[in-house]
C-alpha cells in the first residue's frame, strides 16, 4: 500500500472516528455536506458517470465469473495429473495453471477430478478445504495480493473477490482480502453513496466471521469501521471509535509485529489526545463517554511502527515528533522531525508532511539549545 493511500486511510479511519466530536461543528459540517451531495446527485453529469461506472462494473463481474469458471476447470485437471493411481505424488509443485498442458494424458475435456468433502488438505497446493467445508484458492489469492499493489487493478480485483465471496462466504482468507479491496475501491471514487456501498459491503462480509481469530480480518474490519463512522451520526461515531480501537487491539494481539497496526493505534491515541476539555465534556454529556488517551500513550506505538516498518513512513515520523513536543520532550521531538529532512518525498502528501515538519523545527529547535 502506498504512503498516499496510508495517509488517506488514516484520515478516514481515525479522523472520522474521533476528529468530529465538537457538536456544533458536526451539525454544521453535516448540513453543508448534505446540500453538496444533494446538488451533485441531481447533476446530469453525475447520473451519466454513475451509469457508465455501473455498466463497467457489470462487465468486469461477468469477466471475473468467466475467468473463475475456466480456472476452476483447469485446477481440477491439474489435480488429476499430478497424482498417480497408487496415490503417490508424481508431479511438481511448481504448476502454472494458466499454461498447464494435458497433452499425452487420457484426461478428456469433460472429465474432472472431484474433491470429496472429507479430504483435501494439501500444503502449498491449489486449494484446501477446512472442516467447515470452506475453500481457499491459494494461488489465485496470492496473485491478487500482488495485483493489489497496482491501483489500476483495484476494480478488477474487487469483482473477482466479490464472486469468490459469494461462492465461499465463510472463507476468512477470501473475506479479509475482499474487505481490503472494498477499502481500496472506496478511496478511488468521488461519489459518497458509492463509497458508502463499498464500505458497508466490506463490513457486512466481515461481521459474521468475527468469531474467528484472524489478524488480517480484524485489521481490515477495524479500518472499514473507521471509515464507516463518517456516515453515522455523532453518537455512532463515538461508538465506532470504541469498536475501531477494540479490533485494532485484537489484530495487534495476533500480529504484534505489524508496523501499520501500531501506527493505527498510535494515530488513534494521538487524535483522542487532541480533543479539548470542552469538546470532550460536551460530547460526553450529549452522546456518551469519549475514548481517553494521552500523547504519552501514543509514543510507544509510533516508535514501534518506526522500528518495524521496512520503508519510511512520513506521517508516522511526523506524529512521533509532535507527540514528544506535546509532552515537553523537545529534544526528542526535534530529533524525529529532523529525520524527515533526510527522507526523499515522492508524493504531494509527503511534501506536505515535510513542510509541516520544517515549520515545527523552526519553532522548537531553539528549545533544545
XYZ file of C-alpha atoms in Angstrom:
369
model
C 0.000 0.000 0.000
C 1.445 3.423 -0.935
C 2.165 6.174 1.573
C -0.534 8.311 -0.065
C -3.094 5.556 0.467
C -1.884 5.096 4.049
C -2.443 8.779 4.751
C -5.898 8.681 3.197
C -6.703 5.603 5.234
C -5.668 7.245 8.493
C -7.613 10.393 7.738
C -10.712 8.297 7.112
C -10.339 5.560 9.710
C -9.217 7.685 12.633
C -10.209 11.239 11.760
C -13.772 10.245 11.003
C -13.950 8.284 14.237
C -12.563 10.901 16.591
C -11.937 14.246 14.918
C -15.560 15.352 14.521
C -16.560 15.398 18.160
C -17.323 19.089 18.615
C -21.131 19.172 18.453
C -21.632 22.487 16.733
C -19.008 21.678 14.120
C -20.545 18.295 13.467
C -24.022 19.635 12.726
C -22.751 22.485 10.521
C -20.483 20.132 8.618
C -23.198 17.530 8.093
C -25.690 20.090 6.749
C -23.190 21.566 4.295
C -22.215 18.107 3.082
C -25.838 17.019 2.701
C -26.563 20.031 0.487
C -23.478 19.431 -1.615
C -24.317 15.749 -2.027
C -27.930 16.548 -2.925
C -26.795 19.001 -5.589
C -24.298 16.517 -7.000
C -26.874 13.728 -7.165
C -29.207 15.945 -9.188
C -26.498 16.684 -11.715
C -26.887 15.163 -15.169
C -23.156 14.617 -15.415
C -23.130 12.637 -12.174
C -26.007 10.433 -13.339
C -24.273 9.678 -16.622
C -20.968 8.907 -14.895
C -22.676 6.643 -12.392
C -24.451 4.727 -15.160
C -21.193 4.245 -17.039
C -19.500 3.026 -13.835
C -22.319 0.556 -13.209
C -22.075 -0.836 -16.732
C -18.298 -1.186 -16.399
C -18.722 -2.928 -13.047
C -21.228 -5.388 -14.505
C -18.871 -6.128 -17.389
C -15.945 -6.729 -15.008
C -18.080 -9.035 -12.877
C -19.084 -11.101 -15.923
C -15.433 -11.349 -16.967
C -14.417 -12.395 -13.452
C -17.092 -15.086 -13.351
C -15.968 -16.454 -16.714
C -12.315 -16.465 -15.612
C -13.165 -18.248 -12.363
C -15.049 -20.987 -14.209
C -12.098 -21.535 -16.519
C -9.603 -21.616 -13.648
C -11.780 -23.981 -11.625
C -11.843 -26.417 -14.522
C -8.089 -26.230 -15.104
C -7.347 -26.723 -11.393
C -9.270 -29.975 -11.342
C -7.360 -31.155 -14.390
C -4.054 -30.327 -12.714
C -5.071 -32.172 -9.564
C -5.793 -35.296 -11.612
C -2.498 -35.020 -13.470
C -0.091 -34.767 -10.522
C -1.297 -37.872 -8.662
C -0.705 -41.397 -9.905
C -3.020 -44.370 -9.365
C -1.185 -45.537 -6.234
C -1.844 -42.077 -4.697
C 1.811 -41.038 -4.591
C 2.848 -37.603 -5.753
C 4.340 -37.790 -9.249
C 4.315 -34.204 -10.495
C 5.869 -30.919 -9.494
C 4.531 -28.363 -7.055
C 5.543 -25.510 -9.378
C 2.461 -25.641 -11.626
C 1.481 -22.805 -13.931
C -2.288 -23.286 -14.066
C -2.922 -20.998 -16.993
C -0.406 -22.747 -19.266
C -0.668 -26.295 -17.926
C -0.905 -28.846 -20.745
C -2.691 -32.205 -20.567
C -1.201 -33.404 -23.837
C -0.154 -37.039 -23.650
C -2.673 -37.941 -20.941
C -6.015 -39.709 -21.100
C -7.933 -36.869 -19.465
C -10.797 -35.695 -21.648
C -12.355 -32.237 -21.794
C -15.386 -33.324 -19.782
C -13.506 -35.380 -17.154
C -12.713 -33.818 -13.756
C -11.126 -34.934 -10.517
C -13.669 -34.276 -7.796
C -12.558 -33.372 -4.252
C -14.662 -35.153 -1.630
C -15.941 -33.318 1.434
C -13.661 -35.124 3.908
C -10.377 -34.826 2.063
C -8.199 -32.141 0.554
C -5.703 -30.530 2.856
C -2.730 -30.221 0.514
C 0.094 -27.993 1.677
C 1.158 -25.468 -0.951
C -1.429 -26.958 -3.262
C -4.098 -25.456 -5.418
C -6.788 -25.407 -2.759
C -7.655 -26.634 0.714
C -10.875 -27.444 2.484
C -11.403 -26.872 6.200
C -13.655 -28.881 8.475
C -16.433 -26.402 7.747
C -16.158 -27.053 4.017
C -14.717 -23.669 3.079
C -12.290 -23.406 0.136
C -9.277 -21.121 -0.362
C -7.737 -20.993 -3.821
C -4.229 -20.196 -2.675
C -2.500 -19.458 -5.932
C -5.210 -17.109 -7.130
C -5.310 -15.269 -3.796
C -1.537 -14.809 -3.799
C -1.771 -13.443 -7.314
C -4.475 -10.996 -6.216
C -2.279 -9.885 -3.303
C 0.455 -8.928 -5.744
C -2.003 -7.242 -8.112
C -3.457 -5.175 -5.252
C -0.249 -3.128 -5.209
C -1.325 -1.670 -8.578
C -4.162 0.814 -8.028
C -5.282 0.492 -11.647
C -6.295 -3.119 -10.940
C -8.346 -2.455 -7.809
C -11.703 -2.558 -9.597
C -10.862 -5.834 -11.343
C -9.687 -7.375 -8.061
C -12.858 -6.226 -6.324
C -15.089 -8.026 -8.826
C -13.016 -11.203 -8.715
C -13.145 -11.299 -4.921
C -16.846 -10.421 -4.873
C -17.512 -13.517 -6.961
C -15.361 -15.644 -4.630
C -17.112 -14.266 -1.534
C -20.499 -15.183 -2.971
C -19.260 -18.724 -3.550
C -17.380 -19.038 -0.234
C -18.786 -16.515 2.287
C -17.250 -18.389 5.234
C -13.695 -18.457 3.919
C -11.798 -15.967 6.052
C -8.843 -15.775 3.628
C -11.156 -14.606 0.867
C -13.250 -12.332 3.084
C -10.414 -10.252 4.554
C -8.995 -9.685 1.082
C -12.443 -8.617 -0.095
C -12.588 -6.147 2.831
C -9.233 -4.717 1.757
C -10.475 -4.474 -1.820
C -13.626 -2.637 -0.706
C -11.456 -0.071 1.053
C -9.166 0.373 -1.960
C -12.131 0.945 -4.273
C -13.811 3.336 -1.823
C -10.895 5.769 -1.911
C -10.889 5.842 -5.712
C -14.455 7.100 -6.168
C -15.727 10.614 -5.503
C -19.387 9.693 -5.131
C -20.161 9.421 -1.406
C -23.019 6.978 -1.953
C -20.749 4.616 -3.858
C -18.102 4.962 -1.154
C -20.722 4.061 1.420
C -21.747 0.977 -0.565
C -18.156 -0.285 -0.732
C -17.524 0.278 2.989
C -20.793 -1.219 4.208
C -20.364 -4.193 1.867
C -16.898 -4.908 3.265
C -18.090 -4.600 6.864
C -21.031 -6.917 6.244
C -18.771 -9.571 4.727
C -16.502 -9.489 7.794
C -19.042 -9.352 10.598
C -20.311 -12.927 10.558
C -16.711 -14.209 10.750
C -15.508 -12.070 13.665
C -15.687 -15.077 15.961
C -12.633 -16.384 14.065
C -9.322 -15.190 15.493
C -7.588 -13.767 12.432
C -5.248 -10.778 12.392
C -5.884 -9.541 8.856
C -9.644 -9.938 9.231
C -9.590 -7.794 12.402
C -7.213 -5.280 10.837
C -9.288 -4.575 7.751
C -12.554 -4.707 9.660
C -11.188 -2.012 12.002
C -10.159 0.138 9.037
C -13.587 -0.199 7.422
C -15.299 0.539 10.753
C -13.309 3.760 10.997
C -14.368 4.844 7.518
C -17.959 3.711 8.094
C -18.255 6.033 11.083
C -18.217 9.105 8.831
C -21.620 8.051 7.519
C -23.075 7.844 11.038
C -24.481 10.446 13.465
C -22.195 11.728 16.224
C -23.264 9.116 18.776
C -22.475 6.415 16.226
C -19.063 7.971 15.560
C -18.174 7.683 19.244
C -19.459 4.106 19.467
C -17.459 3.156 16.399
C -14.398 4.787 17.932
C -14.502 2.123 20.619
C -15.120 -0.586 18.014
C -12.170 0.632 15.936
C -9.889 0.527 18.986
C -11.155 -2.923 20.002
C -10.342 -4.580 16.697
C -7.007 -2.859 16.203
C -6.045 -4.198 19.649
C -7.268 -7.689 18.731
C -5.292 -7.587 15.496
C -2.177 -6.486 17.408
C -2.513 -9.417 19.793
C -2.292 -11.744 16.798
C 0.194 -9.748 14.686
C 2.299 -7.728 17.161
C 4.955 -7.074 14.501
C 2.611 -5.352 12.041
C 4.003 -1.817 11.812
C 0.842 -0.392 10.289
C -1.329 -1.671 13.155
C 0.946 0.137 15.605
C 0.644 3.285 13.516
C -3.164 2.985 13.552
C -3.245 2.649 17.329
C -0.773 5.493 17.794
C -2.766 7.732 15.483
C -5.982 6.883 17.308
C -4.491 7.842 20.686
C -2.914 10.973 19.233
C -6.256 12.163 17.818
C -8.037 11.464 21.102
C -5.376 13.492 22.911
C -6.029 16.425 20.568
C -9.596 16.874 21.879
C -10.020 19.903 24.116
C -11.625 19.608 27.540
C -14.759 21.437 26.375
C -15.134 19.236 23.279
C -14.815 16.117 25.424
C -17.247 17.425 28.046
C -19.963 18.453 25.580
C -19.683 15.238 23.584
C -19.773 13.093 26.729
C -22.857 14.902 28.037
C -24.834 14.590 24.820
C -23.601 11.400 23.223
C -21.769 9.222 25.745
C -18.262 8.818 27.095
C -15.476 9.625 24.629
C -12.402 7.317 24.471
C -9.499 8.569 26.566
C -5.764 8.561 25.812
C -2.684 10.772 26.139
C 0.179 11.781 23.865
C 2.431 9.650 26.063
C 0.213 6.653 25.276
C 0.689 7.232 21.544
C 4.506 7.440 21.597
C 5.303 3.710 22.101
C 3.082 2.745 19.170
C 4.676 5.305 16.843
C 8.162 4.213 17.927
C 7.328 0.543 17.381
C 5.942 1.373 13.936
C 9.241 3.116 13.100
C 11.258 0.072 14.184
C 9.115 -2.452 12.313
C 8.455 -0.526 9.098
C 10.521 -1.661 6.136
C 10.367 1.739 4.459
C 9.964 5.361 5.608
C 6.507 6.368 6.799
C 6.500 10.170 6.736
C 3.239 10.616 8.624
C 4.303 8.287 11.444
C 7.607 10.125 11.910
C 5.828 13.495 11.967
C 3.297 12.389 14.585
C 6.015 10.849 16.734
C 7.886 14.155 16.746
C 4.688 16.090 17.535
C 3.859 13.695 20.387
C 7.248 14.230 22.015
C 6.844 18.001 21.705
C 3.352 17.770 23.227
C 4.748 16.095 26.381
C 7.556 18.654 26.648
C 10.402 16.450 25.373
C 11.572 18.925 22.776
C 14.976 17.413 22.049
C 13.465 14.019 21.154
C 10.727 15.709 19.127
C 13.162 17.830 17.130
C 15.354 14.784 16.537
C 12.497 12.862 14.933
C 11.311 15.841 12.895
C 14.850 16.394 11.603
C 14.841 12.905 10.095
C 12.117 13.973 7.683
C 14.586 16.386 6.087
C 16.700 13.403 5.019
C 13.870 11.255 3.604
C 13.059 11.716 -0.114
C 9.489 12.732 -0.950
C 7.566 11.230 -3.865
C 4.002 12.490 -3.416
C 2.150 15.707 -2.603
C 1.191 14.262 0.773
C 4.806 13.516 1.673
C 5.738 17.045 0.599
C 3.003 18.434 2.869
C 4.282 16.382 5.811
C 7.851 17.533 5.223
C 6.698 21.164 5.055
C 4.845 20.855 8.373
C 7.936 19.313 9.946
C 10.083 22.245 8.807
C 7.714 24.757 10.391
C 7.801 22.842 13.671
C 11.594 22.684 13.549
C 11.799 26.461 13.090
C 9.630 26.913 16.162
C 11.041 24.300 18.537
C 14.747 23.971 17.634
C 15.551 26.883 19.948
C 14.054 24.920 22.862
C 16.951 22.455 22.582
C 19.783 24.998 22.974
